[in-house]
């Protein structure tokens, strides 16, 4: 293992430094891929408006995500065999809410508005969830949530 002495006299493991840099680059690359996918999603929603039903777009979008995540899901279910039996209803409810309540109306809006407006609507989703949680009494809002 190689060590590097920096100006302060502290010895840093070179391998840890390389791993940290690699993780930083991978994180940035993943962020760029995610941002590109999100933007292309809005453009696609606007482009197919009128020819593909909005809730079908949401269904197929999340089906693709589910297929992509299926190796991770299968591995998690193997590690925790009773998880689906215990949490299945909650998982199904979250899936329904995420796919049809959050995604569908945005695609429905795509039939009448621009891709930029779709992105703005989607960006408001975290605020809407926070306000719903506050009004329904599910969560208290602290100052950092307000600032965020």
PDB file of C-alpha atoms in Angstrom:
ATOM      1  CA  UNK A   1       0.000   0.000   0.000  1.00  0.00           C
ATOM      2  CA  UNK A   2       1.381   3.391  -0.981  1.00  0.00           C
ATOM      3  CA  UNK A   3       1.213   6.376   1.321  1.00  0.00           C
ATOM      4  CA  UNK A   4       1.548  10.020   0.356  1.00  0.00           C
ATOM      5  CA  UNK A   5       2.792  12.789   2.660  1.00  0.00           C
ATOM      6  CA  UNK A   6       0.989  16.093   2.105  1.00  0.00           C
ATOM      7  CA  UNK A   7       2.221  19.557   3.135  1.00  0.00           C
ATOM      8  CA  UNK A   8       0.575  19.381   6.535  1.00  0.00           C
ATOM      9  CA  UNK A   9       2.602  16.302   7.372  1.00  0.00           C
ATOM     10  CA  UNK A  10      -0.444  14.033   7.387  1.00  0.00           C
ATOM     11  CA  UNK A  11       0.025  10.741   5.607  1.00  0.00           C
ATOM     12  CA  UNK A  12      -2.809   9.851   3.249  1.00  0.00           C
ATOM     13  CA  UNK A  13      -3.301   6.443   1.733  1.00  0.00           C
ATOM     14  CA  UNK A  14      -2.940   6.868  -2.065  1.00  0.00           C
ATOM     15  CA  UNK A  15      -5.387   4.061  -2.721  1.00  0.00           C
ATOM     16  CA  UNK A  16      -8.081   5.765  -0.615  1.00  0.00           C
ATOM     17  CA  UNK A  17      -7.438   9.011  -2.476  1.00  0.00           C
ATOM     18  CA  UNK A  18      -7.835   7.258  -5.841  1.00  0.00           C
ATOM     19  CA  UNK A  19     -11.000   5.493  -4.691  1.00  0.00           C
ATOM     20  CA  UNK A  20     -12.453   8.792  -3.524  1.00  0.00           C
ATOM     21  CA  UNK A  21     -11.688  10.443  -6.876  1.00  0.00           C
ATOM     22  CA  UNK A  22     -13.208   7.499  -8.763  1.00  0.00           C
ATOM     23  CA  UNK A  23     -16.357   7.679  -6.660  1.00  0.00           C
ATOM     24  CA  UNK A  24     -16.584  11.413  -7.292  1.00  0.00           C
ATOM     25  CA  UNK A  25     -16.311  10.911 -11.053  1.00  0.00           C
ATOM     26  CA  UNK A  26     -18.859   8.064 -11.011  1.00  0.00           C
ATOM     27  CA  UNK A  27     -21.246  10.195  -8.953  1.00  0.00           C
ATOM     28  CA  UNK A  28     -20.974  13.078 -11.400  1.00  0.00           C
ATOM     29  CA  UNK A  29     -21.457  10.740 -14.374  1.00  0.00           C
ATOM     30  CA  UNK A  30     -24.532   9.187 -12.740  1.00  0.00           C
ATOM     31  CA  UNK A  31     -25.957  12.652 -12.063  1.00  0.00           C
ATOM     32  CA  UNK A  32     -25.460  13.665 -15.705  1.00  0.00           C
ATOM     33  CA  UNK A  33     -27.103  10.451 -16.957  1.00  0.00           C
ATOM     34  CA  UNK A  34     -30.038  10.959 -14.600  1.00  0.00           C
ATOM     35  CA  UNK A  35     -30.486  14.612 -15.597  1.00  0.00           C
ATOM     36  CA  UNK A  36     -30.323  13.684 -19.286  1.00  0.00           C
ATOM     37  CA  UNK A  37     -32.880  10.910 -18.794  1.00  0.00           C
ATOM     38  CA  UNK A  38     -35.220  13.275 -16.957  1.00  0.00           C
ATOM     39  CA  UNK A  39     -34.998  15.951 -19.646  1.00  0.00           C
ATOM     40  CA  UNK A  40     -35.452  13.427 -22.454  1.00  0.00           C
ATOM     41  CA  UNK A  41     -38.477  12.114 -20.559  1.00  0.00           C
ATOM     42  CA  UNK A  42     -40.143  15.539 -20.725  1.00  0.00           C
ATOM     43  CA  UNK A  43     -39.278  15.970 -24.396  1.00  0.00           C
ATOM     44  CA  UNK A  44     -40.613  12.482 -25.171  1.00  0.00           C
ATOM     45  CA  UNK A  45     -43.826  13.206 -23.251  1.00  0.00           C
ATOM     46  CA  UNK A  46     -44.388  16.332 -25.303  1.00  0.00           C
ATOM     47  CA  UNK A  47     -43.382  14.627 -28.545  1.00  0.00           C
ATOM     48  CA  UNK A  48     -45.839  11.730 -28.249  1.00  0.00           C
ATOM     49  CA  UNK A  49     -48.664  13.851 -26.853  1.00  0.00           C
ATOM     50  CA  UNK A  50     -51.911  12.874 -28.535  1.00  0.00           C
ATOM     51  CA  UNK A  51     -50.606   9.599 -29.973  1.00  0.00           C
ATOM     52  CA  UNK A  52     -49.820   7.697 -26.745  1.00  0.00           C
ATOM     53  CA  UNK A  53     -52.143   7.968 -23.735  1.00  0.00           C
ATOM     54  CA  UNK A  54     -50.455   9.817 -20.833  1.00  0.00           C
ATOM     55  CA  UNK A  55     -50.932   7.057 -18.278  1.00  0.00           C
ATOM     56  CA  UNK A  56     -49.520   4.520 -20.750  1.00  0.00           C
ATOM     57  CA  UNK A  57     -46.342   6.584 -20.930  1.00  0.00           C
ATOM     58  CA  UNK A  58     -46.125   6.523 -17.136  1.00  0.00           C
ATOM     59  CA  UNK A  59     -46.741   2.774 -17.041  1.00  0.00           C
ATOM     60  CA  UNK A  60     -44.116   1.930 -19.658  1.00  0.00           C
ATOM     61  CA  UNK A  61     -41.592   4.343 -18.169  1.00  0.00           C
ATOM     62  CA  UNK A  62     -41.854   2.710 -14.757  1.00  0.00           C
ATOM     63  CA  UNK A  63     -41.922  -0.766 -16.311  1.00  0.00           C
ATOM     64  CA  UNK A  64     -38.533  -0.032 -17.883  1.00  0.00           C
ATOM     65  CA  UNK A  65     -37.239   1.167 -14.503  1.00  0.00           C
ATOM     66  CA  UNK A  66     -38.592  -1.966 -12.791  1.00  0.00           C
ATOM     67  CA  UNK A  67     -36.907  -4.223 -15.349  1.00  0.00           C
ATOM     68  CA  UNK A  68     -33.630  -2.348 -14.894  1.00  0.00           C
ATOM     69  CA  UNK A  69     -33.833  -2.611 -11.111  1.00  0.00           C
ATOM     70  CA  UNK A  70     -35.036  -6.219 -11.048  1.00  0.00           C
ATOM     71  CA  UNK A  71     -31.589  -7.739 -10.302  1.00  0.00           C
ATOM     72  CA  UNK A  72     -31.321  -5.517  -7.225  1.00  0.00           C
ATOM     73  CA  UNK A  73     -34.894  -6.278  -6.210  1.00  0.00           C
ATOM     74  CA  UNK A  74     -34.383 -10.033  -6.542  1.00  0.00           C
ATOM     75  CA  UNK A  75     -31.169  -9.839  -4.500  1.00  0.00           C
ATOM     76  CA  UNK A  76     -32.932  -7.852  -1.752  1.00  0.00           C
ATOM     77  CA  UNK A  77     -35.830 -10.306  -1.662  1.00  0.00           C
ATOM     78  CA  UNK A  78     -33.401 -13.213  -1.339  1.00  0.00           C
ATOM     79  CA  UNK A  79     -31.678 -11.512   1.591  1.00  0.00           C
ATOM     80  CA  UNK A  80     -35.022 -10.674   3.253  1.00  0.00           C
ATOM     81  CA  UNK A  81     -37.457 -13.466   2.291  1.00  0.00           C
ATOM     82  CA  UNK A  82     -40.484 -12.151   4.230  1.00  0.00           C
ATOM     83  CA  UNK A  83     -40.121  -8.550   3.106  1.00  0.00           C
ATOM     84  CA  UNK A  84     -42.634  -8.670   0.282  1.00  0.00           C
ATOM     85  CA  UNK A  85     -45.197 -10.456   2.444  1.00  0.00           C
ATOM     86  CA  UNK A  86     -44.826  -7.836   5.222  1.00  0.00           C
ATOM     87  CA  UNK A  87     -44.444  -4.701   3.097  1.00  0.00           C
ATOM     88  CA  UNK A  88     -46.170  -5.693  -0.158  1.00  0.00           C
ATOM     89  CA  UNK A  89     -49.230  -3.463   0.275  1.00  0.00           C
ATOM     90  CA  UNK A  90     -47.093  -0.433   1.095  1.00  0.00           C
ATOM     91  CA  UNK A  91     -44.788  -1.101  -1.841  1.00  0.00           C
ATOM     92  CA  UNK A  92     -47.769  -1.461  -4.183  1.00  0.00           C
ATOM     93  CA  UNK A  93     -49.325   1.759  -2.846  1.00  0.00           C
ATOM     94  CA  UNK A  94     -46.053   3.660  -3.277  1.00  0.00           C
ATOM     95  CA  UNK A  95     -45.712   2.287  -6.807  1.00  0.00           C
ATOM     96  CA  UNK A  96     -49.248   3.317  -7.694  1.00  0.00           C
ATOM     97  CA  UNK A  97     -48.827   6.789  -6.240  1.00  0.00           C
ATOM     98  CA  UNK A  98     -45.460   7.278  -7.909  1.00  0.00           C
ATOM     99  CA  UNK A  99     -46.559   6.018 -11.290  1.00  0.00           C
ATOM    100  CA  UNK A 100     -50.126   7.221 -11.665  1.00  0.00           C
ATOM    101  CA  UNK A 101     -50.545  10.119  -9.263  1.00  0.00           C
ATOM    102  CA  UNK A 102     -47.130  11.717  -9.792  1.00  0.00           C
ATOM    103  CA  UNK A 103     -46.213  10.695 -13.355  1.00  0.00           C
ATOM    104  CA  UNK A 104     -49.561  10.434 -15.119  1.00  0.00           C
ATOM    105  CA  UNK A 105     -50.807  13.999 -14.615  1.00  0.00           C
ATOM    106  CA  UNK A 106     -47.475  15.378 -15.817  1.00  0.00           C
ATOM    107  CA  UNK A 107     -47.819  13.407 -19.045  1.00  0.00           C
ATOM    108  CA  UNK A 108     -51.434  14.512 -19.275  1.00  0.00           C
ATOM    109  CA  UNK A 109     -50.209  18.119 -19.054  1.00  0.00           C
ATOM    110  CA  UNK A 110     -47.819  17.281 -21.898  1.00  0.00           C
ATOM    111  CA  UNK A 111     -50.755  17.239 -24.289  1.00  0.00           C
ATOM    112  CA  UNK A 112     -51.283  20.978 -23.831  1.00  0.00           C
ATOM    113  CA  UNK A 113     -48.028  22.569 -22.636  1.00  0.00           C
ATOM    114  CA  UNK A 114     -44.327  22.726 -23.465  1.00  0.00           C
ATOM    115  CA  UNK A 115     -41.542  20.442 -22.249  1.00  0.00           C
ATOM    116  CA  UNK A 116     -40.166  23.334 -20.160  1.00  0.00           C
ATOM    117  CA  UNK A 117     -43.470  23.625 -18.302  1.00  0.00           C
ATOM    118  CA  UNK A 118     -43.492  19.855 -17.771  1.00  0.00           C
ATOM    119  CA  UNK A 119     -40.067  20.104 -16.158  1.00  0.00           C
ATOM    120  CA  UNK A 120     -41.299  22.922 -13.911  1.00  0.00           C
ATOM    121  CA  UNK A 121     -44.346  20.886 -12.889  1.00  0.00           C
ATOM    122  CA  UNK A 122     -42.133  17.888 -12.089  1.00  0.00           C
ATOM    123  CA  UNK A 123     -39.733  20.104 -10.116  1.00  0.00           C
ATOM    124  CA  UNK A 124     -42.634  21.188  -7.913  1.00  0.00           C
ATOM    125  CA  UNK A 125     -43.399  17.585  -6.876  1.00  0.00           C
ATOM    126  CA  UNK A 126     -41.183  17.601  -3.741  1.00  0.00           C
ATOM    127  CA  UNK A 127     -42.851  20.798  -2.543  1.00  0.00           C
ATOM    128  CA  UNK A 128     -46.306  19.344  -3.179  1.00  0.00           C
ATOM    129  CA  UNK A 129     -45.398  16.201  -1.201  1.00  0.00           C
ATOM    130  CA  UNK A 130     -44.067  18.298   1.679  1.00  0.00           C
ATOM    131  CA  UNK A 131     -47.187  20.490   1.738  1.00  0.00           C
ATOM    132  CA  UNK A 132     -49.463  17.439   1.600  1.00  0.00           C
ATOM    133  CA  UNK A 133     -47.540  15.848   4.475  1.00  0.00           C
ATOM    134  CA  UNK A 134     -47.793  19.060   6.494  1.00  0.00           C
ATOM    135  CA  UNK A 135     -51.525  19.580   5.885  1.00  0.00           C
ATOM    136  CA  UNK A 136     -52.360  15.938   6.582  1.00  0.00           C
ATOM    137  CA  UNK A 137     -50.310  16.006   9.792  1.00  0.00           C
ATOM    138  CA  UNK A 138     -47.881  13.325   8.645  1.00  0.00           C
ATOM    139  CA  UNK A 139     -44.836  15.533   9.053  1.00  0.00           C
ATOM    140  CA  UNK A 140     -43.712  18.689  10.788  1.00  0.00           C
ATOM    141  CA  UNK A 141     -41.746  21.118   8.676  1.00  0.00           C
ATOM    142  CA  UNK A 142     -38.467  22.445  10.063  1.00  0.00           C
ATOM    143  CA  UNK A 143     -36.551  25.497   8.901  1.00  0.00           C
ATOM    144  CA  UNK A 144     -34.135  23.477   6.741  1.00  0.00           C
ATOM    145  CA  UNK A 145     -37.038  22.032   4.777  1.00  0.00           C
ATOM    146  CA  UNK A 146     -38.392  25.539   4.248  1.00  0.00           C
ATOM    147  CA  UNK A 147     -34.968  26.783   3.103  1.00  0.00           C
ATOM    148  CA  UNK A 148     -34.548  23.755   0.823  1.00  0.00           C
TER     149      UNK A 148
END
